[in-house]
Short mmCIF file of C-alpha atoms in Angstrom, two decimals:
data_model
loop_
_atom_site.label_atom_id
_atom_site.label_comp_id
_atom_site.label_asym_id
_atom_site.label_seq_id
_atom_site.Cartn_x
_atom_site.Cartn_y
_atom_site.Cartn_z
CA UNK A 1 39.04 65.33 -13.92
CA UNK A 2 40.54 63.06 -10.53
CA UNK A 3 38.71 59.90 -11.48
CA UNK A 4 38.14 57.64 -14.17
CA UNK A 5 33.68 57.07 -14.93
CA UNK A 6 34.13 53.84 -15.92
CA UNK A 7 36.60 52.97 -12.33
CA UNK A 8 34.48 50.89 -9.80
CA UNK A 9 34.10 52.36 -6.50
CA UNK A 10 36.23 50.65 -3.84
CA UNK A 11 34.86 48.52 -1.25
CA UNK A 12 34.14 49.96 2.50
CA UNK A 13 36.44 48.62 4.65
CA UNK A 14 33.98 49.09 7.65
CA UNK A 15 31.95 47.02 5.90
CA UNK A 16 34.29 44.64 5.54
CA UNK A 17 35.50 44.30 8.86
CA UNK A 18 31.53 43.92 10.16
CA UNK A 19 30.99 41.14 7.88
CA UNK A 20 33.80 39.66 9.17
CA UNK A 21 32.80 40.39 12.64
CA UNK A 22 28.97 38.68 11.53
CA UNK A 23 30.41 35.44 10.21
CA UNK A 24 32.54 35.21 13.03
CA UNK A 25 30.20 35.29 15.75
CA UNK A 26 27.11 33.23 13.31
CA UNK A 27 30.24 30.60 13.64
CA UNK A 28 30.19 30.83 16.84
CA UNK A 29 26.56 31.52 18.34
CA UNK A 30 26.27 27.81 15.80
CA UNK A 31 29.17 26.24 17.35
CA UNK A 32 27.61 27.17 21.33
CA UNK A 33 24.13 26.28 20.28
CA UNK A 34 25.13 22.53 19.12
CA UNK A 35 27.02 22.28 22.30
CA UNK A 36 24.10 23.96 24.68
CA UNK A 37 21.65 21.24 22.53
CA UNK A 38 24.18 18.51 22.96
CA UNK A 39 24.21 19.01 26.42
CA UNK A 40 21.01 19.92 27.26
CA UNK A 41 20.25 16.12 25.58
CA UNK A 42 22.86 14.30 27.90
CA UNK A 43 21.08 16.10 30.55
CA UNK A 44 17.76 14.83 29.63
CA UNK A 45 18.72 11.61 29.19
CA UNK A 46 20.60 11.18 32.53
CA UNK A 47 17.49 12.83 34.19
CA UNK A 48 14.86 10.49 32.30
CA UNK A 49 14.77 8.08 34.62
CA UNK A 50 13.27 10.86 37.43
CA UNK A 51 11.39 13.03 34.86
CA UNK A 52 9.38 9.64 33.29
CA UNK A 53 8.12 9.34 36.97
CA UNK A 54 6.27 12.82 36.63
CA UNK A 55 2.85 12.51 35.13
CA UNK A 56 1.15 15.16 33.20
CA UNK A 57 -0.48 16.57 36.34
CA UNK A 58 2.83 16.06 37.74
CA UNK A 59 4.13 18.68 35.73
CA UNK A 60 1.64 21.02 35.78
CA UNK A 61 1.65 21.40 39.36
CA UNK A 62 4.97 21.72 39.20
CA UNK A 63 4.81 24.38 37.09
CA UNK A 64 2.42 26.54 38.95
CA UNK A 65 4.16 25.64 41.87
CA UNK A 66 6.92 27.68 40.23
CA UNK A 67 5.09 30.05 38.79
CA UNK A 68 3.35 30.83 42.10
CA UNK A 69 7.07 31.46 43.60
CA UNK A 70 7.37 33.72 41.02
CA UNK A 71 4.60 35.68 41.61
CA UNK A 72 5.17 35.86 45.50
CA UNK A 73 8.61 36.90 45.04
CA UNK A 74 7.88 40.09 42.84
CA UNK A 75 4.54 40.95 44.07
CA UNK A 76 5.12 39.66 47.86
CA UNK A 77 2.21 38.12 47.94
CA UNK A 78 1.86 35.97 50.88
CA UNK A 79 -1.05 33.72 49.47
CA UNK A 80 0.98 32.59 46.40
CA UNK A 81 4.12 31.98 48.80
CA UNK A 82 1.19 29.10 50.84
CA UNK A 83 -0.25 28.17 47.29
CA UNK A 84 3.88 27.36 46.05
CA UNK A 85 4.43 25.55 49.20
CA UNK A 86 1.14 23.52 48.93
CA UNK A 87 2.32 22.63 45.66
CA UNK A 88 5.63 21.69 45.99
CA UNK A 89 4.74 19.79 49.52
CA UNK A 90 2.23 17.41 47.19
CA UNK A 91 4.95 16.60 44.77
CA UNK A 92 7.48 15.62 47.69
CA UNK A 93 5.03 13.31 49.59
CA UNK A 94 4.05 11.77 46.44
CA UNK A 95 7.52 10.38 45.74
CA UNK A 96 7.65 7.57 48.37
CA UNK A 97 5.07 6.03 46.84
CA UNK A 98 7.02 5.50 43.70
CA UNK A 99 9.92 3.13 45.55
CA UNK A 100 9.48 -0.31 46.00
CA UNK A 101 9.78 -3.20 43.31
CA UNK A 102 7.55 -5.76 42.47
CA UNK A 103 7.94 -9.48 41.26
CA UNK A 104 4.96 -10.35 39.35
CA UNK A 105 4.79 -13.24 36.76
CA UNK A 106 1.47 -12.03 34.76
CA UNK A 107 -0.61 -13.54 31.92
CA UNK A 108 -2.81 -12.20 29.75
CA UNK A 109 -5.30 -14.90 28.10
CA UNK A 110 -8.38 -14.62 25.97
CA UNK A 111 -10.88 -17.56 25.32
CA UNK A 112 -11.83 -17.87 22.26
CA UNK A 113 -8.55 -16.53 20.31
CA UNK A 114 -11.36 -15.86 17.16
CA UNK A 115 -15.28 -14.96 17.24
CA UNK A 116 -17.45 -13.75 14.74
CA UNK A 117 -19.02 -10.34 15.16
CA UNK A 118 -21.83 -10.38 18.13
CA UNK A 119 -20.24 -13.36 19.70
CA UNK A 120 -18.98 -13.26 23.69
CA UNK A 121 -15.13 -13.46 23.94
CA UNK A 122 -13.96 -13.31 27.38
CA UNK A 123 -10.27 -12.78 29.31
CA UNK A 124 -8.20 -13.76 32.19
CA UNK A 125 -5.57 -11.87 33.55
CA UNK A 126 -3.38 -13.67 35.96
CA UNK A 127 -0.91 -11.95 38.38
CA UNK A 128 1.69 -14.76 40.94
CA UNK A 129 3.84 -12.81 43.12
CA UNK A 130 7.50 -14.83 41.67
CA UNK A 131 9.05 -12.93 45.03
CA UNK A 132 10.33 -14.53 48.69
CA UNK A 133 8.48 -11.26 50.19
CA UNK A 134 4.76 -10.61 50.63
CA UNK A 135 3.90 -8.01 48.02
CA UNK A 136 2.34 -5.27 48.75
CA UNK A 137 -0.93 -3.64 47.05
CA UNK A 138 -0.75 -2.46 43.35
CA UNK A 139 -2.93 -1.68 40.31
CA UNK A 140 -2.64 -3.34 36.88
CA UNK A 141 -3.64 -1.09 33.74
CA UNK A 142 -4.41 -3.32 31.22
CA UNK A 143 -5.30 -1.54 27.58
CA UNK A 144 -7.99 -3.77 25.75
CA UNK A 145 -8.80 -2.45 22.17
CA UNK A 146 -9.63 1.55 22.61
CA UNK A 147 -10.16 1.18 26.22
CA UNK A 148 -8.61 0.34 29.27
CA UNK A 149 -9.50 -2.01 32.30
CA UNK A 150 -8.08 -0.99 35.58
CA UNK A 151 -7.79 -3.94 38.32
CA UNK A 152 -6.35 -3.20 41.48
CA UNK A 153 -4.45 -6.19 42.86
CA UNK A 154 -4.04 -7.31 46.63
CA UNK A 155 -1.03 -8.02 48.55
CA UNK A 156 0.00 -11.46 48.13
CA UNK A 157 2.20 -14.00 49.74
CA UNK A 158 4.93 -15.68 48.32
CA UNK A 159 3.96 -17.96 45.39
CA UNK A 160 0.33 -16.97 45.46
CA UNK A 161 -2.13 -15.36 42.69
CA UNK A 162 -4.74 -13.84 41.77
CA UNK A 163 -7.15 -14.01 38.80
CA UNK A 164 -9.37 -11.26 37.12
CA UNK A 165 -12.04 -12.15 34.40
CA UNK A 166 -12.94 -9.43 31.73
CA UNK A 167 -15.08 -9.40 28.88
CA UNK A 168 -14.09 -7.89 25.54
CA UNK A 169 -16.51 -5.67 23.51
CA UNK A 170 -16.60 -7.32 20.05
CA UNK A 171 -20.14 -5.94 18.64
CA UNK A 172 -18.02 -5.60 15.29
CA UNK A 173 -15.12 -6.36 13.16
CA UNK A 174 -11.49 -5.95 14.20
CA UNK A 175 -8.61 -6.72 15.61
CA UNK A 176 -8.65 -6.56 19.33
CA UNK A 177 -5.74 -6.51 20.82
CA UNK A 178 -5.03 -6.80 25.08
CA UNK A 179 -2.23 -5.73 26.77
CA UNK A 180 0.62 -5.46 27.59
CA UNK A 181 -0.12 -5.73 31.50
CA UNK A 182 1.00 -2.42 33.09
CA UNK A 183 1.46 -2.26 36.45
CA UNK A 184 1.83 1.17 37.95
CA UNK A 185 2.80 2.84 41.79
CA UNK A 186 2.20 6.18 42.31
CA UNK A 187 0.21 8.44 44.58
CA UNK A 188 -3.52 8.75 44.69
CA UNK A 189 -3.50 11.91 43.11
CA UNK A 190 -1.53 10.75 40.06
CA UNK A 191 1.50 13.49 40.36
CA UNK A 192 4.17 10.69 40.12
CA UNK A 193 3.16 7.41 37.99
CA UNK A 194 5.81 4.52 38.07
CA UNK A 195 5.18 1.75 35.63
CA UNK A 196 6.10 -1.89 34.77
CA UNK A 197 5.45 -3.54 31.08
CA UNK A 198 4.83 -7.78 32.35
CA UNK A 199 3.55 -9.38 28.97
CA UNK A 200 3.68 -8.78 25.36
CA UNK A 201 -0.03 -8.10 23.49
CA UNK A 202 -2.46 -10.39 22.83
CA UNK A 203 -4.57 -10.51 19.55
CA UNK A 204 -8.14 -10.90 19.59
CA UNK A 205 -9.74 -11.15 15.70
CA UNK A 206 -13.15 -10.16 15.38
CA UNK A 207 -14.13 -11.65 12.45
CA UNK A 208 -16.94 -10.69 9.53
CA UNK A 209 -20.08 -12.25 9.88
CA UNK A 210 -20.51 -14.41 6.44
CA UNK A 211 -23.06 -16.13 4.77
CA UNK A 212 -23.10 -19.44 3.68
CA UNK A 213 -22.73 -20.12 -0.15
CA UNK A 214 -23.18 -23.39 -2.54
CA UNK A 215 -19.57 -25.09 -3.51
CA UNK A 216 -18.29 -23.69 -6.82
CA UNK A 217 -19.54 -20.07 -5.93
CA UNK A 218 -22.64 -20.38 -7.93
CA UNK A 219 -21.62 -20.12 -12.04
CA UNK A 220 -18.29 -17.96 -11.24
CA UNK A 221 -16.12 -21.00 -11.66
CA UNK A 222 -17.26 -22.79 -14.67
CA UNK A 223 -15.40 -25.82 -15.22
CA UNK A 224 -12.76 -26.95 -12.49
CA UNK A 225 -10.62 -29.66 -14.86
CA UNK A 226 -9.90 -26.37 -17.09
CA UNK A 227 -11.88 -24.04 -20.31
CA UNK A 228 -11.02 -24.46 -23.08
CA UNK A 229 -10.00 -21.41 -24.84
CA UNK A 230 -9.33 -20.20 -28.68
CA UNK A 231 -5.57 -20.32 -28.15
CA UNK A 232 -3.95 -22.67 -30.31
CA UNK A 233 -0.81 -24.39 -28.15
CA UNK A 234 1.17 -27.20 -29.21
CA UNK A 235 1.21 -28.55 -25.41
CA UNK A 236 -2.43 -29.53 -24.09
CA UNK A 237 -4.91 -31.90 -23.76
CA UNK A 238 -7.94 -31.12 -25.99
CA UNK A 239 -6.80 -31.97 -29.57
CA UNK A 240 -7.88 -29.48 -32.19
CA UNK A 241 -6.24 -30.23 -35.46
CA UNK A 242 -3.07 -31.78 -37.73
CA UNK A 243 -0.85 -29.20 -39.33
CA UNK A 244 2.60 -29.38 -41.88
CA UNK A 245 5.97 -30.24 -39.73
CA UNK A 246 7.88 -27.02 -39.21
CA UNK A 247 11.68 -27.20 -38.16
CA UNK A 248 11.71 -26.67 -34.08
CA UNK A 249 8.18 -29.09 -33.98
CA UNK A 250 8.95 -31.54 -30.71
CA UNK A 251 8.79 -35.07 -32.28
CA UNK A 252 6.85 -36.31 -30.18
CA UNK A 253 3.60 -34.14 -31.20
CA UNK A 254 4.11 -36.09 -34.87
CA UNK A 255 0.90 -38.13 -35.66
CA UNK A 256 3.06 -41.13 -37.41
CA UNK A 257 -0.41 -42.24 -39.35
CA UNK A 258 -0.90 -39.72 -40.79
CA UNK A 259 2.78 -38.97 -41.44
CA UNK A 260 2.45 -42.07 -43.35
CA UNK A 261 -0.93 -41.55 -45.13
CA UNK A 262 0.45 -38.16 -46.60
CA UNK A 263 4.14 -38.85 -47.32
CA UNK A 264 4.97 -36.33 -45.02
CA UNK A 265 5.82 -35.58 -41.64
CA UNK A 266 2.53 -34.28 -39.93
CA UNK A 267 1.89 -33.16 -36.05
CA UNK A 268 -0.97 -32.19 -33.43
CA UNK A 269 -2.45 -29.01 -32.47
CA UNK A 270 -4.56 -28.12 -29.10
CA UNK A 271 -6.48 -25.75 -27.96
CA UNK A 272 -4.98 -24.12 -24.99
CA UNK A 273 -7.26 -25.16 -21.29
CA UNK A 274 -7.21 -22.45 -18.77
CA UNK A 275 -7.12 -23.91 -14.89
CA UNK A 276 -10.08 -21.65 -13.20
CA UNK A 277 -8.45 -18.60 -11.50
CA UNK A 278 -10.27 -15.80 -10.15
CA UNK A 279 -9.31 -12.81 -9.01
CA UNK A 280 -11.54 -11.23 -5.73
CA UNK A 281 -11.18 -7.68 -5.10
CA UNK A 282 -13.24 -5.20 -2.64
CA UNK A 283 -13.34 -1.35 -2.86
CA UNK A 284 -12.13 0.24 0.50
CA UNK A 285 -12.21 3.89 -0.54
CA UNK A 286 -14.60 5.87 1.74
CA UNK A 287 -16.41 7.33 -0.82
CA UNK A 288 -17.44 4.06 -2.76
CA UNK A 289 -19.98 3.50 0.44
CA UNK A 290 -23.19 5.47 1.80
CA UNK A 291 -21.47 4.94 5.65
CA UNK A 292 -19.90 2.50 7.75
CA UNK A 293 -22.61 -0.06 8.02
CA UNK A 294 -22.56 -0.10 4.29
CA UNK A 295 -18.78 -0.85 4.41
CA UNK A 296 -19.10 -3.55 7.13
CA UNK A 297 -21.89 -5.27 4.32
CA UNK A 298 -18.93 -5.14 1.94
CA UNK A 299 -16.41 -6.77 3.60
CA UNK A 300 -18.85 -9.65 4.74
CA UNK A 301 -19.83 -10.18 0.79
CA UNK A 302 -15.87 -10.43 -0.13
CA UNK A 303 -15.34 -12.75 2.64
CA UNK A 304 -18.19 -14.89 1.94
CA UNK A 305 -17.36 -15.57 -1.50
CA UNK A 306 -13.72 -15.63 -0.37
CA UNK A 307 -14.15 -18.43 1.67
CA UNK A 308 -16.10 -20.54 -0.42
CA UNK A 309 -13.99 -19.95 -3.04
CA UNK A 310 -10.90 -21.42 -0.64
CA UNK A 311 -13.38 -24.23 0.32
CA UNK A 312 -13.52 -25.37 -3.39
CA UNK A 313 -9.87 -25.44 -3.62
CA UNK A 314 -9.93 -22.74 -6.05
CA UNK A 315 -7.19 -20.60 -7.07
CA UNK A 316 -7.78 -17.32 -6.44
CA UNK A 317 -6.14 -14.12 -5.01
CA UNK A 318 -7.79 -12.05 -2.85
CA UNK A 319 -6.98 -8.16 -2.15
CA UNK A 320 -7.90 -4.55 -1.87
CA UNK A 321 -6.19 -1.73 -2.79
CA UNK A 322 -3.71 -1.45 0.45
CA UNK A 323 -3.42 -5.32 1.35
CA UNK A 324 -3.26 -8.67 -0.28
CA UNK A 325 -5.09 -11.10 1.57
CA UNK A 326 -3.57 -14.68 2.91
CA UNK A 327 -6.14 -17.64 1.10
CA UNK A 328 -3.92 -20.50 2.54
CA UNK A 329 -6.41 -21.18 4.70
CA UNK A 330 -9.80 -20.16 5.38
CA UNK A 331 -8.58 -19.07 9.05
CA UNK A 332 -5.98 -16.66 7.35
CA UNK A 333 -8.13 -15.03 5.54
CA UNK A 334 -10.87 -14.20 7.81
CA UNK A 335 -8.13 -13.23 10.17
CA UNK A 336 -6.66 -10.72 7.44
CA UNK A 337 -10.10 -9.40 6.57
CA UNK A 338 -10.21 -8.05 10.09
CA UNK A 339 -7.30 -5.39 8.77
CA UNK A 340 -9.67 -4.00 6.23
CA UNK A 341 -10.29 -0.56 6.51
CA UNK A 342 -11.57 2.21 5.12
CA UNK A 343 -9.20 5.04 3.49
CA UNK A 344 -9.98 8.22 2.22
CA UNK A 345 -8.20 9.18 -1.14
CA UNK A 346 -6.14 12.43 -1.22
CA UNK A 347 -7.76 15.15 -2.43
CA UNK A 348 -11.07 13.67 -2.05
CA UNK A 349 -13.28 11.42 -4.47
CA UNK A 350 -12.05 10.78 -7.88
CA UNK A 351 -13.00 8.97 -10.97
CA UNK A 352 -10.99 5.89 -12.06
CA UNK A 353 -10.72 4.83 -8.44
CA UNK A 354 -12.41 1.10 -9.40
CA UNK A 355 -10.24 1.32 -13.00
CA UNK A 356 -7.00 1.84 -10.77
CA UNK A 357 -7.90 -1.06 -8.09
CA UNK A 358 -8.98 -3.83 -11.20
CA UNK A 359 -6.06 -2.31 -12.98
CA UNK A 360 -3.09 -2.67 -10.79
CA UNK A 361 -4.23 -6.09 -8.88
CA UNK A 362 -4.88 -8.21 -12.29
CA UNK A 363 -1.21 -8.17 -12.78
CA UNK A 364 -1.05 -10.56 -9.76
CA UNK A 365 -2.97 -12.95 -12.11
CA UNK A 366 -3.30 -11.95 -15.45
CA UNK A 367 -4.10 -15.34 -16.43
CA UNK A 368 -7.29 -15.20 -14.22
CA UNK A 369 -10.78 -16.54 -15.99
CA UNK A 370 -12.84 -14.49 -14.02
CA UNK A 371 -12.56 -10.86 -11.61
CA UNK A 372 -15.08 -10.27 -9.23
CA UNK A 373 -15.29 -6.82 -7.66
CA UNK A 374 -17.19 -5.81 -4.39
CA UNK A 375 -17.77 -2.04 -4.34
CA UNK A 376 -20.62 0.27 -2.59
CA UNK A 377 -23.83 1.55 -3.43
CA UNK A 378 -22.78 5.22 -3.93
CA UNK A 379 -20.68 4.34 -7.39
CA UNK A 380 -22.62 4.94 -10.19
CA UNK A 381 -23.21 2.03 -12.51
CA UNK A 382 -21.31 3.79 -15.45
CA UNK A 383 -18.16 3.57 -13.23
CA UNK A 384 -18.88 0.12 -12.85
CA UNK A 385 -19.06 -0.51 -16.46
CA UNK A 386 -15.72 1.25 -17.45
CA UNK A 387 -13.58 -1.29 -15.39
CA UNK A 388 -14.30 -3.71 -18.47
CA UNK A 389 -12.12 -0.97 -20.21
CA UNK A 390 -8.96 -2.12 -18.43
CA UNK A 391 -9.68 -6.28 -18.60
CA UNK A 392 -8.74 -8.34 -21.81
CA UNK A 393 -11.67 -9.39 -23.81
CA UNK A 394 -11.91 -12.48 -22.56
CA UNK A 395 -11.73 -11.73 -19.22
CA UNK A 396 -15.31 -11.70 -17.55
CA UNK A 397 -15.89 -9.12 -14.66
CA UNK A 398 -18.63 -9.77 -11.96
CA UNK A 399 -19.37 -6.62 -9.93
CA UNK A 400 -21.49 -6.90 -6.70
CA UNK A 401 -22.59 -3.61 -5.07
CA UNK A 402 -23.60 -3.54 -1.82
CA UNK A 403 -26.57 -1.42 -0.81
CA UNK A 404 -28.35 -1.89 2.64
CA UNK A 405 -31.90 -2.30 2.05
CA UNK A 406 -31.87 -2.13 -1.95
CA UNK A 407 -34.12 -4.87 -3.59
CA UNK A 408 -31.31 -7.75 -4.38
CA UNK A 409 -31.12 -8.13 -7.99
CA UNK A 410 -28.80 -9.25 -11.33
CA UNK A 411 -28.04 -6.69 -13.84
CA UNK A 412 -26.10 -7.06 -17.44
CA UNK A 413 -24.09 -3.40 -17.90
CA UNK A 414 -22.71 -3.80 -21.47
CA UNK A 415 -19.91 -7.13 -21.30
CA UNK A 416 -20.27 -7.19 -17.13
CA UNK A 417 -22.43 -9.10 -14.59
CA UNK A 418 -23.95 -6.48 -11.80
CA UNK A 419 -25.28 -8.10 -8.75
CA UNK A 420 -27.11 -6.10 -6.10
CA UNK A 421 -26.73 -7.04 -2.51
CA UNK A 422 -29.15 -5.26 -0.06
CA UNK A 423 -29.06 -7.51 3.03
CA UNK A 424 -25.88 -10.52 3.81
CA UNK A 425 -29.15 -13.19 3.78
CA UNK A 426 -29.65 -12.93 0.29
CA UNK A 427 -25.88 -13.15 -1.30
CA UNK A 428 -26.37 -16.85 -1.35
CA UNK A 429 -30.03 -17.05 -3.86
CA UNK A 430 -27.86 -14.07 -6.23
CA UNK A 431 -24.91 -15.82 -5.90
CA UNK A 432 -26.58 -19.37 -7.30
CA UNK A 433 -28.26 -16.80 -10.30
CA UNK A 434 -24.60 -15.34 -11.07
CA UNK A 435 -23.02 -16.37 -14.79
CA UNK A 436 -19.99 -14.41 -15.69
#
């Protein structure tokens, strides 16, 4: 026998050596490709001030003005050497049209600041030439919601301007919003584009179209001075009974009379009052609503009640399940109920969706009186009635579903108040028949 079984075999030391070798040049080829990145970025970024001149066109002639080089160099192909040339001779004339500066003082205005849905809102933009030089021709960009209105401007002297008037698409709810002002130089076949912010944006709010409702919201705030509840207190006003002194009792609850009367020290009970609170929520998930028109009935119902409900001086909070709404003011509400959109949940539709909204947004006010929900037509009515599941006892819950051209109608569902809303016209006559 020359070996030992139970030696281990020794190590290669070729294989060694060429892991060395690897880890040595992975070190490396790392080391040279941060610096090749690094300086491929301070290269970028000392050229971005020429490359952000080249359009997208821009580039892709460029491209196959390089590629067509190619081609006539390894083929020698005498068309593709004229087709490079043509190429390369349109990028080069296009670049003196890029120089030049401009001295424009420009403002962006739109009359009225707020309209309802349907209504005309109109703009102005305004361009004075702030320079000692005639300018010299130039076209304004100026992006307006989804779109964008081109306006070509004219030379002007020194000191002088020059109006445009616009009008702004606001067939439905949103938040518009114009600008900023771009001016941009380039050449006529858009290969180089050379552009100039001039304002900042300008907000135009669509708002909801809402109906008109009776003060007090109908029945959903019962009693404004406060409702008196079965909670005993020992601080309130509506007296409810005399009771045996207890060590801790503030004197001054101590009916002295009948302290007297009995030989001992005796003091008042109250029932607890409740100031009216409500809490207003609306349903935003996509799948709560048949389409869009549907949702855009919603959101008019929540702010219709909303406002009236700021109108009475009620204290309420307002909010869906991504935002909370302002209710300082009816103006701050409308304008935040022109942020309301529609979200689809991940995954796609699940139960509990109305449990988790009523759920998470009562804890804002968990001393409410009264919840309201707005929700669409396509949840059923048993998801409706399992939201009661997550409210105290004594908290009533008033859902209103929203279903375009359903019959308008008022529905108990075990301990809750259903209202059905078909058209905007007739949340007024179901909101007078509402009791929580």
């Amino acid at each position: 026998m020359t070996g030992d079984a139970g030696t281990a075999p020794q190590p290669s030391q070729s294989r060694l050596a060429f892991q060395a070798v690897g880890r040595s040049l992975a070190r490396t080829g790392g080391e040279l490709g941060a610096r090749i990145a690094g300086a491929w970025r301070a290269v970028a970024a000392f050229a971005r001030p020429a490359t952000s001149l080249v359009s997208t066109t821009g580039w892709l002639v460029l491209v196959a003005a390089l590629v067509s080089a190619l081609v006539a160099v390894v083929f020698d192909w005498v068309e593709f050497a004229f087709l490079a040339a043509t190429l390369a001779g349109a990028l080069l004339l296009a670049v003196p049209f890029v120089f030049g500066r401009l001295r424009y003082r420009v403002g962006v205005e739109l009359e009225p600041r707020r309209v309802v849905a349907g209504e005309r809102a109109l703009g102005r933009l305004g361009v004075v030439n702030d320079g000692t030089a005639k300018s010299v021709s130039s076209r304004i960009e100026l992006p307006v919601g989804a779109g964008s209105a081109v306006f070509r401007i004219p030379s002007l002297e020194p000191r002088a301007g020059h109006e445009e008037l616009f009008a702004v698409p606001t067939n439905r709810r949103a938040v518009i919003v114009a600008g900023p002002a771009i001016s941009v130089r380039g050449d006529e076949l858009g290969l180089l584009r050379r552009t100039v912010r001039w304002n900042d944006p300008v907000e135009l709010f669509v708002h909801p179209v809402t109906a008109r409702l009776r003060p007090s919201a109908a029945g959903l705030v019962r009693d404004l001075e406060g409702e008196v509840t079965k909670v005993i207190t020992d601080h309130d006003l509506s007296f409810h009974a005399l009771r045996a002194y207890e060590p801790g009792d503030p004197l001054r609850n101590v009916h002295w009379r009948s302290s007297a009367r009995t030989g001992r020290l005796m003091v008042r009970q109250y029932e607890e009052t409740r100031r009216s609170e409500l809490v207003l929520l609306q349903s935003t998930e996509e799948s709560h609503y048949d389409d869009e028109a549907e949702f855009e009935l919603g959101v008019s119902v929540f702010a219709s009640i909303a406002v009236q409900l700021i109108k009475d001086a009620t204290k309420t909070v307002c909010a869906t399940e991504r935002m909370r709404l302002r209710t300082t003011s009816t103006t701050s509400l409308l304008d935040d109920s022109c942020r309301i959109q529609p979200y689809a949940r991940r995954g796609g539709p699940a139960l509990g969706g109305l449990r988790e909204l009523v759920r998470d947004r009562i804890r804002l006010a968990p001393a409410a009186s009264v919840v309201v929900l707005v929700t669409g037509g396509a949840q059923p009515l048993s998801e409706v009635r399992a939201v009661q599941t997550v409210l105290p006892p004594e908290m009533p819950l008033v859902a209103i579903r929203v279903q375009r051209g359903a019959e308008s109608r008022i529905a108990k569902v075990g301990r809750s108040t259903v209202a059905t809303i078909g058209d905007l016209g007739e949340l007024a006559a179901v909101m007078r028949r509402v009791r929580p």
